[in-house]
Structure formats: structure tokens, C-alpha cells
Coordinates of C-alpha atoms in Angstrom, one line a residue:
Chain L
X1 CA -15.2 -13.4 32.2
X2 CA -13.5 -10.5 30.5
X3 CA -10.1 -11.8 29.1
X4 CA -8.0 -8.3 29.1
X5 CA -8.7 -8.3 32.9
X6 CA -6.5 -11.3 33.1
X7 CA -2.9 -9.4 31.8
X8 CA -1.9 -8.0 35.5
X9 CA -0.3 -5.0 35.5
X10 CA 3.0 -4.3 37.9
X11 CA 1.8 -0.6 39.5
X12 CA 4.6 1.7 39.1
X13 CA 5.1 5.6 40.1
X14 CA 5.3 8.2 37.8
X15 CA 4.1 8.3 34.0
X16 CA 7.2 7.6 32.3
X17 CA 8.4 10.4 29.8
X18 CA 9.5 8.1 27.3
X19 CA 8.2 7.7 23.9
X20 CA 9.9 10.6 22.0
X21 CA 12.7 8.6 20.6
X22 CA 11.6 5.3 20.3
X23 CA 8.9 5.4 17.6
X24 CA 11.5 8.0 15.4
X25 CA 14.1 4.9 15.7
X26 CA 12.2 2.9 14.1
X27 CA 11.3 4.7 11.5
X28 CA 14.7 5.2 11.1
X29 CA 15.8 1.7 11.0
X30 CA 12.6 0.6 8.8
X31 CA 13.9 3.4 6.7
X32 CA 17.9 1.6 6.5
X33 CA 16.4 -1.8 6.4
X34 CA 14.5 -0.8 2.9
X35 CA 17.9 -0.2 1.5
X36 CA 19.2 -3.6 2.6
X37 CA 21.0 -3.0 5.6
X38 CA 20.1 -6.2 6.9
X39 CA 22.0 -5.1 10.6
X40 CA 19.4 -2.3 10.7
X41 CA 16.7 -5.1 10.5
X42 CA 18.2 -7.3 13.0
X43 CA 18.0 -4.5 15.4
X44 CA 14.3 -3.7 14.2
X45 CA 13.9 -7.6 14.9
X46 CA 15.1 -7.1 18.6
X47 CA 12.8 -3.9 19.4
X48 CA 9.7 -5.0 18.5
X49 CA 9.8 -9.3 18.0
X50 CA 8.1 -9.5 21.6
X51 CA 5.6 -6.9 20.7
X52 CA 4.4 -9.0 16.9
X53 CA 4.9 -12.3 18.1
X54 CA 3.3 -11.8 21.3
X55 CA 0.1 -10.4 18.9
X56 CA 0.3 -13.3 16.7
X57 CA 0.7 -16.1 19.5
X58 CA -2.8 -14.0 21.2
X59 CA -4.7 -14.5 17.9
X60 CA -3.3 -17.8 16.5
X61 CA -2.6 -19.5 19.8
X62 CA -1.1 -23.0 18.7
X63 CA 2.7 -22.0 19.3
X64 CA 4.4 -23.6 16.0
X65 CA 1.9 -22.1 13.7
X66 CA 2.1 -18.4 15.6
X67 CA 6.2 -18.8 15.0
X68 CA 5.3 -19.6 11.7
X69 CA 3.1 -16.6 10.7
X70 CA 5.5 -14.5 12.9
X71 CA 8.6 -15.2 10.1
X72 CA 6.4 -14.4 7.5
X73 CA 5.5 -11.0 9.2
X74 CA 8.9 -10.2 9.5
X75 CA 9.9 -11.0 6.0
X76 CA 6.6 -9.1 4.9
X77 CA 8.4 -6.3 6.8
X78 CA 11.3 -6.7 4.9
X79 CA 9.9 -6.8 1.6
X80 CA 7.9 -4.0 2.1
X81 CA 10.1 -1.8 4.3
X82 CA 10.3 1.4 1.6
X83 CA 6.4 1.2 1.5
X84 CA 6.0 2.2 5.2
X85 CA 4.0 5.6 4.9
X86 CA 4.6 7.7 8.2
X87 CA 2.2 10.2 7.0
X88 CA -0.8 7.3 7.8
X89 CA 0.4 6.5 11.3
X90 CA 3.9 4.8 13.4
X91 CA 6.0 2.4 12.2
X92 CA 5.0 -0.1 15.3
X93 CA 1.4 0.6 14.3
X94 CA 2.4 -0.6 10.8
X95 CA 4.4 -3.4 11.1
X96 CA 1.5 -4.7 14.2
X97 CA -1.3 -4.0 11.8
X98 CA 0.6 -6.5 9.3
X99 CA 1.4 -9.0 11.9
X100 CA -2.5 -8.5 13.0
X101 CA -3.7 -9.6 9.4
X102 CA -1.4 -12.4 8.6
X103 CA -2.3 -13.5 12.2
X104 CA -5.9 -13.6 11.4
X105 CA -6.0 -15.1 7.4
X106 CA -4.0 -17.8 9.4
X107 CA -7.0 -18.7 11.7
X108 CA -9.7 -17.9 9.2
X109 CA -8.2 -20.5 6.8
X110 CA -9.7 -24.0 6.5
X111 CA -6.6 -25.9 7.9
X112 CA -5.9 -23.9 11.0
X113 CA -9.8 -24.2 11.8
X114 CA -8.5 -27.6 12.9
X115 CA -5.7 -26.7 14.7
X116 CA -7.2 -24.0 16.5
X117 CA -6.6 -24.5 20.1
X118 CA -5.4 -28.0 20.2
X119 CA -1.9 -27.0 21.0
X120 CA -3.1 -23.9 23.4
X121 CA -1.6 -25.2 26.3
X122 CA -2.4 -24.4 30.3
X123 CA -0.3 -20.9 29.8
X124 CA -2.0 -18.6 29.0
X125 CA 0.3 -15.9 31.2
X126 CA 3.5 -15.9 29.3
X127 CA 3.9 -12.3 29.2
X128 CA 7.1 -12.2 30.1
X129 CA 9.4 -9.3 30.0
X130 CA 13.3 -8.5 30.2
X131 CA 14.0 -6.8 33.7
X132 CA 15.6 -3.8 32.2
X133 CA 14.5 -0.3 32.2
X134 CA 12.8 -1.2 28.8
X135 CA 10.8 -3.8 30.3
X136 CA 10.0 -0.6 33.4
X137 CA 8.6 1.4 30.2
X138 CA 6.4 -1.3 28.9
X139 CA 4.6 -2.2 32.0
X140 CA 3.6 1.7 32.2
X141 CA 2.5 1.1 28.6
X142 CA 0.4 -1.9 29.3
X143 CA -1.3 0.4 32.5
X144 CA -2.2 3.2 30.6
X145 CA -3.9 1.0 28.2
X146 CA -4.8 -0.8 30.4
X147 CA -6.5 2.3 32.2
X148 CA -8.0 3.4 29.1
X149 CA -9.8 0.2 28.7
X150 CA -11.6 0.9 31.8
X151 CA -13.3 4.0 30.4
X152 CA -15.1 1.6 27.5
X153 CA -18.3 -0.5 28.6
X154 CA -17.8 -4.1 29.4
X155 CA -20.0 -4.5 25.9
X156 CA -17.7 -2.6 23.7
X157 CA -14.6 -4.5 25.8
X158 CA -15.8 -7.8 24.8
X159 CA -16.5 -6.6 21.6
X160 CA -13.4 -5.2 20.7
X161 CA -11.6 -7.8 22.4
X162 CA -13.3 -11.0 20.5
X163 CA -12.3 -9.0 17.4
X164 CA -9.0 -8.0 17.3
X165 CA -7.4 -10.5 19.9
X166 CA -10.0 -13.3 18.7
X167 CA -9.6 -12.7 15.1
X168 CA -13.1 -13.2 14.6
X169 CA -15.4 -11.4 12.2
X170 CA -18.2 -8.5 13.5
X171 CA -20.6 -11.0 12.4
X172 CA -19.4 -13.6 14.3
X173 CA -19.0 -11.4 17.2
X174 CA -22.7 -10.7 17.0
X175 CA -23.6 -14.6 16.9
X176 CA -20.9 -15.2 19.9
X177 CA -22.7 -12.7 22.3
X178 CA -26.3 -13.1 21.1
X179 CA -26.3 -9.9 19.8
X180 CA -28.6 -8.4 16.7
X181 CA -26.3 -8.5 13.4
X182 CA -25.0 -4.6 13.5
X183 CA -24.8 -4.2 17.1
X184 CA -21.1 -5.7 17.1
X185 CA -19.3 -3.6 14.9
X186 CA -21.0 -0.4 15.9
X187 CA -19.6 -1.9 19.3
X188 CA -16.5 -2.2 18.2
X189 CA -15.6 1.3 16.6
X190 CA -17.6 3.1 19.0
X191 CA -14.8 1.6 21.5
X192 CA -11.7 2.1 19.5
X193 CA -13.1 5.5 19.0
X194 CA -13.0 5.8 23.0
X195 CA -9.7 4.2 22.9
X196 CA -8.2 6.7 20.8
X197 CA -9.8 9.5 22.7
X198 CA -8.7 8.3 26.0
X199 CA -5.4 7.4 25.0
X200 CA -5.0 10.6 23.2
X201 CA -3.7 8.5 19.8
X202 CA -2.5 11.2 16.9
X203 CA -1.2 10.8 13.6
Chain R
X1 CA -20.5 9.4 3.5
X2 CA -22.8 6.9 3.3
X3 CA -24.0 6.0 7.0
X4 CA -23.9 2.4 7.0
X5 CA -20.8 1.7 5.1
X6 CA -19.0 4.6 7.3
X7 CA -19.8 2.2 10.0
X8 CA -17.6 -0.8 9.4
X9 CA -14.7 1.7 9.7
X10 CA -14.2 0.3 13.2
X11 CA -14.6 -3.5 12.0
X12 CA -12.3 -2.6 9.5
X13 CA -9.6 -1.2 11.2
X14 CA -9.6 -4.4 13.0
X15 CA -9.6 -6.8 10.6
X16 CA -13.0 -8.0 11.4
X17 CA -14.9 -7.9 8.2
X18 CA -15.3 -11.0 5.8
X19 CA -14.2 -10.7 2.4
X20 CA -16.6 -9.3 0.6
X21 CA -17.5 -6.7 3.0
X22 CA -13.7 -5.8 3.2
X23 CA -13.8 -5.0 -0.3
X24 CA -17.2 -3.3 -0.7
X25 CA -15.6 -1.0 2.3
X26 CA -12.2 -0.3 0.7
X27 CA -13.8 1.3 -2.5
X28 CA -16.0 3.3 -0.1
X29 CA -12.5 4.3 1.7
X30 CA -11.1 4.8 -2.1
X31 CA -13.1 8.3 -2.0
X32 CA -13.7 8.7 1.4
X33 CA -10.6 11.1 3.2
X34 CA -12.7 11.3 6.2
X35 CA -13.2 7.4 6.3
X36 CA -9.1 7.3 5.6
X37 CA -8.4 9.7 8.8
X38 CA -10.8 7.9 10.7
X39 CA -9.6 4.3 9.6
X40 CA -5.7 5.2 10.4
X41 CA -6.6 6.5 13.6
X42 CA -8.3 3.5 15.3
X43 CA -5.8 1.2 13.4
X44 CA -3.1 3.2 15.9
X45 CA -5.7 2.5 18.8
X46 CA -6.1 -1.3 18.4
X47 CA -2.4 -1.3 17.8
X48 CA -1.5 0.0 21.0
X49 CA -3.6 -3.2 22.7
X50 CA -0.9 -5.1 21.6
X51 CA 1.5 -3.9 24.7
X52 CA -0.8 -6.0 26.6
X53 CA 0.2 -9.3 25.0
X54 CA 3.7 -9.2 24.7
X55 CA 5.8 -12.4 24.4
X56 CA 9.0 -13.4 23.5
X57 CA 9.6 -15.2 21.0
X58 CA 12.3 -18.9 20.7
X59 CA 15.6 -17.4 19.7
X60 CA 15.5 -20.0 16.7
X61 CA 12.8 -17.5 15.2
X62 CA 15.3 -14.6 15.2
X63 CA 18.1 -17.0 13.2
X64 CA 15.5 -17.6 10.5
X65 CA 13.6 -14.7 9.9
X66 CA 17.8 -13.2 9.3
X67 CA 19.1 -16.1 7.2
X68 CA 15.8 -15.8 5.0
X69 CA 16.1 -12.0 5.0
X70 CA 19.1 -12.1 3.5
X71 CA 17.6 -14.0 0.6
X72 CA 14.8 -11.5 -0.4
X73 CA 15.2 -8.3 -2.3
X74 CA 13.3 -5.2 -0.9
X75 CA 10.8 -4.3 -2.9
X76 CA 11.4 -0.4 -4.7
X77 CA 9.2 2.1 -3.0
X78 CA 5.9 3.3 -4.8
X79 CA 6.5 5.9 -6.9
X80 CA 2.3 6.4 -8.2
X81 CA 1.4 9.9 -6.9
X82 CA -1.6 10.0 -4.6
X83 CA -4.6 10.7 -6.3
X84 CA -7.0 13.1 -6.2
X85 CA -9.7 11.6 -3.7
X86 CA -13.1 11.8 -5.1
X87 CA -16.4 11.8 -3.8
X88 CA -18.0 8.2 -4.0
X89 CA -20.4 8.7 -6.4
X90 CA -21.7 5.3 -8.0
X91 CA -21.3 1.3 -7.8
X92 CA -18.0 0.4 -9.1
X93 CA -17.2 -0.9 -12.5
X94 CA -14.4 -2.8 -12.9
X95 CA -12.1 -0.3 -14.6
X96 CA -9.1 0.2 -17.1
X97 CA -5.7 -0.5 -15.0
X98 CA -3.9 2.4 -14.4
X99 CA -0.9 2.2 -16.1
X100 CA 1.6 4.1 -13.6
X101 CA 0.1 2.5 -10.8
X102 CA 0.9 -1.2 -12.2
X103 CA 4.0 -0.4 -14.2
X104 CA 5.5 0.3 -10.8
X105 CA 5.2 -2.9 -9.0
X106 CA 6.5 -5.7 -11.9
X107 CA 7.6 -7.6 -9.3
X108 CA 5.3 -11.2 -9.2
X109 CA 4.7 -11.5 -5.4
X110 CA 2.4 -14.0 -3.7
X111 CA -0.5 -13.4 -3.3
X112 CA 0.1 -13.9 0.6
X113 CA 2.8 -12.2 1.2
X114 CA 1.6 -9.0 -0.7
X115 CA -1.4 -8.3 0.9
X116 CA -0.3 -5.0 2.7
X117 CA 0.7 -3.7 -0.9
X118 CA -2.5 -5.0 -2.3
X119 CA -4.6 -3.3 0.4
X120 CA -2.7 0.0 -0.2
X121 CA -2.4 -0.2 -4.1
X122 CA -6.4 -1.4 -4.1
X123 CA -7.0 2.2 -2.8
X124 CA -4.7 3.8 -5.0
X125 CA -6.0 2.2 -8.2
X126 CA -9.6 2.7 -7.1
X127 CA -9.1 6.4 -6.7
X128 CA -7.5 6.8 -10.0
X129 CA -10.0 3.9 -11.6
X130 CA -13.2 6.3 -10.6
X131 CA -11.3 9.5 -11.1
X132 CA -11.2 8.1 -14.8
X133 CA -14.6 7.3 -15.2
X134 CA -15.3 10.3 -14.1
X135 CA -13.5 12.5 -15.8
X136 CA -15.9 11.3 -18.7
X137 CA -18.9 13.0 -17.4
X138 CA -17.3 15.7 -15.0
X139 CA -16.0 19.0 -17.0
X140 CA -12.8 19.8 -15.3
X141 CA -9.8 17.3 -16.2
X142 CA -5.8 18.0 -16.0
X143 CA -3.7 15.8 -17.9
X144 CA -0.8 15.3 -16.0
X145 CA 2.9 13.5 -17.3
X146 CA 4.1 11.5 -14.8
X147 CA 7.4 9.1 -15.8
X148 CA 6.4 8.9 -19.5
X149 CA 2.9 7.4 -18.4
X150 CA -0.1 9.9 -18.7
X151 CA -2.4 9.5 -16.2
X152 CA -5.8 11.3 -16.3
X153 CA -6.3 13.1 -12.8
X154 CA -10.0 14.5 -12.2
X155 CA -10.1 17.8 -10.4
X156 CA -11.7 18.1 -7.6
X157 CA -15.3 20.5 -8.6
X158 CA -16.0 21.1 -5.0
X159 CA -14.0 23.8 -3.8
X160 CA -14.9 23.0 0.0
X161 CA -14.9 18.9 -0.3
X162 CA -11.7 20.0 -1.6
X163 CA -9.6 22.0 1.2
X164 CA -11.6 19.6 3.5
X165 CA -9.6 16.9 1.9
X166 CA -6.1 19.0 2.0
X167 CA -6.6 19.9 5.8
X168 CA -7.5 16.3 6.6
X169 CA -4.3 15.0 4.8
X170 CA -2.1 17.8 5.7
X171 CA 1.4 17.2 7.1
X172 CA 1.1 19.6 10.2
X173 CA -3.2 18.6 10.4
X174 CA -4.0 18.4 14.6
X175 CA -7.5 16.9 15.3
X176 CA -9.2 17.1 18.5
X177 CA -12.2 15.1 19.5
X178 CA -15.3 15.1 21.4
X179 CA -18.0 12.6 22.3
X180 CA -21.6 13.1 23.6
X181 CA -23.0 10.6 25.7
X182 CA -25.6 9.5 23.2
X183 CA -22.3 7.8 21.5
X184 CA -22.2 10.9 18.4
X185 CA -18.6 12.6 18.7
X186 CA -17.4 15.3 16.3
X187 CA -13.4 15.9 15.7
X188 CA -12.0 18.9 14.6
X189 CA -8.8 18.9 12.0
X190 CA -6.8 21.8 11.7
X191 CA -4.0 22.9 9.8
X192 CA -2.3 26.0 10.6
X193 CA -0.6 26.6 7.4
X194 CA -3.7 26.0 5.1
X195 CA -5.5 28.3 7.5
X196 CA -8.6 26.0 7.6
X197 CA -9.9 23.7 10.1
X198 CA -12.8 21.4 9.4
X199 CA -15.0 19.2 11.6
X200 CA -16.0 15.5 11.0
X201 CA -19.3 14.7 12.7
X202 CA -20.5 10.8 13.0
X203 CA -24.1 10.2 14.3
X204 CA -25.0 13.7 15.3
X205 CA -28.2 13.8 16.9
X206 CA -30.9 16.7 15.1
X207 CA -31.0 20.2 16.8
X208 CA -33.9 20.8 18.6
X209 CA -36.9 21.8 16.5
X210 CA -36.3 24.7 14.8
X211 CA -32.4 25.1 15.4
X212 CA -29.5 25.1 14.0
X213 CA -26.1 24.0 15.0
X214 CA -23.5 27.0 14.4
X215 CA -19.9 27.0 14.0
X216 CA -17.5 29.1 15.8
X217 CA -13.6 30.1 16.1
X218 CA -12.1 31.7 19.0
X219 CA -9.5 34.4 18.7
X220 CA -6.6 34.7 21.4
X221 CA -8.8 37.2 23.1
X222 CA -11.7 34.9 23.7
X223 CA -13.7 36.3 20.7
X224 CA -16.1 34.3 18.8
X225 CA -16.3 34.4 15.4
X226 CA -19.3 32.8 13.4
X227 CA -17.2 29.8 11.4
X228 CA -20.7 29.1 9.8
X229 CA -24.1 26.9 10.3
X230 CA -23.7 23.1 9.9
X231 CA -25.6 21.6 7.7
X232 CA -28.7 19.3 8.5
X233 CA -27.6 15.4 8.6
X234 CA -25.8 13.0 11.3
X235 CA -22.6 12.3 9.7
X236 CA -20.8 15.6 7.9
X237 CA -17.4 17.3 7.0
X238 CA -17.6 20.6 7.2
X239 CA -15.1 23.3 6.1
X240 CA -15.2 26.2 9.6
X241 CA -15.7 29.4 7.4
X242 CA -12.7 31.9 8.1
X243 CA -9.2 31.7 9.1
X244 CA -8.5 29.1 11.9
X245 CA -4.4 29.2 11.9
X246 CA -4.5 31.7 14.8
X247 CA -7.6 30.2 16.2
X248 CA -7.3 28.8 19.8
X249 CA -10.5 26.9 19.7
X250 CA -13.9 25.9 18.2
X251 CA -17.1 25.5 19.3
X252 CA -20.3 24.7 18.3
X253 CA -23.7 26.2 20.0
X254 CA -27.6 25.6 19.2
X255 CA -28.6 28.9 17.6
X256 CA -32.3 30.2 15.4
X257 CA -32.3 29.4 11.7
X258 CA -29.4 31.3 9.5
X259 CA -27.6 31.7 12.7
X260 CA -26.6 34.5 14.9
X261 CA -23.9 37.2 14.7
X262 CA -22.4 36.0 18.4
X263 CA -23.6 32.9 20.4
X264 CA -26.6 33.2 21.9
X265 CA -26.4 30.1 24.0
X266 CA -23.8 28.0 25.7
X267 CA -21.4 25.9 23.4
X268 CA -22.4 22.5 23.3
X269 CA -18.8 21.3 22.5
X270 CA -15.7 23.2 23.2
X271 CA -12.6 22.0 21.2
X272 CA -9.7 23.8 22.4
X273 CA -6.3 23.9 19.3
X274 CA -4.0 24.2 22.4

């Protein structure tokens, strides 16, 4: 079964022309929020909560720990709000790549190890979305993702997928999927690095 | 580069290597610009797989995250210059702590809650930690003042490792990529105000027998001009000999020994700067 085939995605018309002001926003309120302005944070807070814990909750699965690691993101955010560096990449890419690692030392440590899963409940489809015109622009996000997934082999999909929505090691990857120690993480960049082609990712 | 380390950028930018490897990898990235471009780049891939699992979270997690907020100071922002990246030359050593780079962070933070700043300052204090040792056996050294802490930078020898490094850290750098079907790709960076473009190669198969892969620019009136022959190897950065600010494209072709004064064959890779 290939997990990232179970998100369905709502077909919509045109590709939306958003984008330009969003990611500048939050650089903008990251920016405010390092001086403070604790407003500026709760309004980061609201953009992207759905976006970090819904990362988290993927990778940590029991729902108290995953609201757990989530606050500490956040206040991770906080602390390190002036350190943001938008010459290495976006602000969402930032603060996700910190929610991403937290997630994972969570799952990798000792006591989660016997947590993991017992409080995964039936749902595992609680992608749930506001029905604004925000909520429009993220279901074309999640399609052209989701269409850019299709251009990687099933073997890097699974791959990639074990390791950054499983939070498991390359080396566990390999052991999971039978697979010769090296094949997995040469799976695994070879399809980010088709990712980022297909979805034209820049700096 | 080393080949095998350069492969766990991937892992890496995923957050799927164990500890130890993490760190081996990081000192690699340390010296390593192409590593770094590579690394940020599929970090903002993986990131974007994160639209797919979107979830709301319990109101009560908004209320807490801004009560405990408001009890937390910000930290100041890093004032350490970047470094100078240097080529990775030799097993690390565990070296004399930069002053600058510590004297800016005195604040005592967790060790879990700082491990964003720990990833970045590791690289930072690796660079200037080997830049220091080698400024003992390299010739050319600048002492440089920097906040009443004098930090020993070590200059870059290399005059093409180093506008590789400028163009592939340049504000205004554009890249464009290119796989094969064999899985190699090659990316081309390009900055139009250093002039220079350079191209990052990962598991390039050999030319057939007897060849050579040649670099190319194309001028606005379809003109190729020889940018230079790569050199032999799977995985290099190479500096595209002339001036690529008003190129509108590169491209590689197959081409005899010491290369040819226009392409003789049909470009294996096109990448157009458009």
C-alpha cells in the first residue's frame, strides 16, 4: 500500500496564482515576532499551526504527545525567530524543517518507542481544512505535490515517504523494505532530487 | 566531494540519519558549498510534502504556545560572520573554540530546545575550526577584527573553488537542473552580477572512450561559446570559462580530447538561464 495515495485531493480548475505574497508575510511577521511583538507571532501561529502540527501529528501519531512537541516547535520558533536565514530557503520551509526534527527526536527516543501507535486511533483522514478561499489554495497545493509525486518511482515514494513522514532512519528504511544497506538513502535523495525538479523548488 | 558522504545529503535533508552519521555528514557540509546548496534545496522539497498532511490543531494549543511565549526572551540574532568555506581536507580534530562564534550566544539553552542553533552554529564553528587549522600549513591568511575578537580567516588558495563558492552562495544565484535517465543530473548556478555560472554534476556517467565532455554558453544570437572541457570524475563543480551574465543558456556536448572550437555534436544537456 503506498500511504501518500491515501490524502485525496479535491480537483479544482485552474493553477491558482497565489504564492507571491504569502511566503514574504511570513518572513515579515517571523521578522516582527524576533523583536517581541508577540501579536506578530500569534498571527504567524494562525498561518501556519495546521501546516506544523499536521507534520508533527503524521510523524508522532499519538495525539497528546504530537500537541506536545507541536508547543515546543512553536516556542523554538520564538526563541529563534532573528536566526531565520532567508538566504538558505522560506520561512515555512524553516519553521517545518524544525517542527520535522523535534517531531522525529520525539519518536526516536526510548519513551515514545512505547507509546508509538498506542493512541493512533481509527482516523487516520483528519485533514481537515477551513472552507475559505485559503483552504481553495491549499488543496491546489496538495495536487501539485501531489502530481509531482507521481513522476517519482513507487521505490523512491516509499522511500521517501517511510523517511520523512515515518521518521525512520535510511537504515532502517533499508531493513523495512528488504533492501541492501545504501539502496535507501540513495532512494531517498534521488527522489527529493525529482521532487524539487518537478516542482520547480528555488532558493 | 567525497562520493559517498555526498550521498547522505538526501537522508540528511530528511532527518533520516542516526547520530553519528549526522555528524560525520555535517563536518563534510562544513566545507562543502555544493553539499550546502544541494542540502537547502531538498530541505524546501520535503517541506513542501507537508501540505499533504495538514491538520488543525485543539484551540487549547494556540492559548499555550501564547501564554508561554510571552515568558521567553528571543534570542539576539547571530552576529559571527560566515566563514570562508574550505575545502574538506582531513579527519577532524577537535579544535580551539572560536571565540566570536561562542561569545555570541551566552545564553544557556537546553540542549533540546537549541538544536536548530546547534545544527547551524556546528557548521559555523567547523568552518572557522578547520579554517584555523589550516591556516597553519596553508600560506595565505587575513587577520580580520571583528567586535574586539580576532578571528583568523583562511583565504581561499583556489581561485576557481573560490568564485564557485561566491556564485553558489550569491544573493541573485538562479540554478537550473537536468537529470539523465541513468539517475546522474547536473545543475547549473548562475549569477548575473558575478558574471560566472558554474555547474554541479552528481554521478555523471564517463564519456565514451576517448571523449570529452565540453562546456558551452550561448549568446542571445544562438552562438556557442566554448565555456571549457569538464574534468574527468562523476561528481564535480565546475567554474563555465567566460562571462555567463548575458548568457541565455548552457550546454554540454561529447567532443575529442582538448575539445573543439564549436560543437561538433548534439548537446547532451541544454540548460536554458531563461
Amino acid at each position: 500500500m503506498d500511504p501518500m495515495s491515501r490524502f485525496s485531493v479535491v480537483p479544482s480548475g485552474d493553477e491558482s496564482p497565489e504564492g507571491a505574497s504569502r511566503p514574504v508575510q511570513l518572513e515579515h511577521l517571523l521578522r516582527r515576532a524576533a523583536t517581541g511583538d508577540e501579536s506578530a507571532f500569534a498571527e504567524l501561529y494562525d498561518a501556519v499551526s495546521a501546516r506544523l502540527f499536521g507534520l508533527v501529528r503524521r510523524v508522532v501519531r499519538d495525539p497528546a504527545q504530537s500537541e506536545e512537541v507541536t508547543q515546543e516547535v512553536f516556542l523554538e520558533i520564538w526563541r529563534h525567530s532573528a536566526r531565520f536565514d532567508p538566504s538558505k530557503g522560506a520561512a515555512l520551509s524553516w519553521m517545518l524543517t524544525i517542527a520535522h526534527r523535534k517531531a522525529v527526536d520525539r519518536v526516536r527516543s526510548a519513551e515514545a518507542a512505547r507509546h508509538r501507535d498506542e493512541g493512533y486511533g481509527a482516523s487516520t483522514h483528519d485533514v481537515t481544512h477551513d472552507s475559505t478561499s485559503e483552504a481553495v489554495v491549499e488543496r491546489l497545493d496538495a495536487e501539485r505535490v501531489h502530481r509531482a509525486l507521481e513522476t517519482l518511482t513507487q521505490a523512491q515514494r516509499q522511500a521517501l515517504e517511510l523517511a520523512y513522514l515515518g521518521g525512520y532512519t535510511h537504515t532502517e528504511v533499508a531493513s523495512m523494505l528488504d533492501l541492501p544497506l545504501g539502496t535507501a538513502k540513495t532512494r531517498i535523495r534521488d527522489g527529493l532530487i525529482r521532487l524539487r525538479d518537478t516542482l520547480g523548488v528555488t532558493l | 566531494m567525497s562520493d559517498d558522504i555526498h550521498a547522505l545529503s538526501g537522508a540528511y535533508a530528511v532527518d533520516a540519519l542516526d547520530d553519528v552519521e549526522r555528524a560525520r555528514f555535517e563536518r563534510h557540509l562544513a566545507g562543502c558549498t555544493a553539499c550546502q546548496a544541494e542540502v537547502d534545496s531538498l530541505v524546501a522539497a520535503a517541506t513542501e510534502l507537508s501540505v499533504l498532511t495538514e491538520a488543525t490543531p485543539p484551540a487549547s494549543l494556540r492559548a499555550k504556545v501564547l501564554a508561554d511565549i510571552a515568558n521567553i526572551r528571543p534570542l539576539p540574532p547571530l552576529t559571527v560572520p560566515r566563514e570562508e568555506p574550505v575545502d574538506d581536507v582531513a579527519a577532524p580534530t577537535p579544535a580551539p573554540e572560536p571565540t566570536a562564534a561562542t561569545g555570541a550566544e551566552p545564553t544557556a539553552a537546553g540542549p533540546r530546545d537549541d538544536e536548530l542553533g546547534e545544527r547551524r552554529r556546528t557548521r559555523s564553528t567547523r568552518g572557522l575550526a578547520r579554517g584555523w587549522r589550516l591556516v597553519v600549513a596553508a600560506a595565505t591568511v587575513a587577520v580580520l577584527a571583528i567586535g574586539g575578537f580576532t578571528v583568523w580567516r583562511q583565504v581561499n588558495t583556489d581561485p576557481s573553488r573560490a568564485i564557485a563558492d561566491q556564485v553558489l552562495a550569491a544573493g541573485d544565484r538562479t540554478s537550473t537542473a537536468k537529470r539523465f535517465p541513468d539517475g546522474s543530473s547536473a545543475t547549473v548556478w548562475r549569477s548575473e552580477s558575478l558574471h560566472k555560472a558554474v555547474i554541479v554534476t552528481s554521478r555523471m556517467a564517463q564519456p565514451p572512450n576517448g571523449k570529452v565532455y565540453q562546456l558551452w554558453l550561448q549568446d542571445p544570437t544562438g552562438h556557442m561559446a566554448s565555456a571549457g572541457v569538464m574534468p574527468a570524475g562523476p561528481d564535480q563543480v565546475v567554474v563555465l570559462e567566460g562571462d555567463a551574465s548575458k548568457a541565455t543558456g548552457a550546454g554540454i556536448t561529447v567532443e575529442p580530447p582538448g575539445g573543439s572550437g564549436q560543437p561538433t555534436s548534439d548537446p547532451i544537456a541544454l540548460f536554458s538561464f531563461a
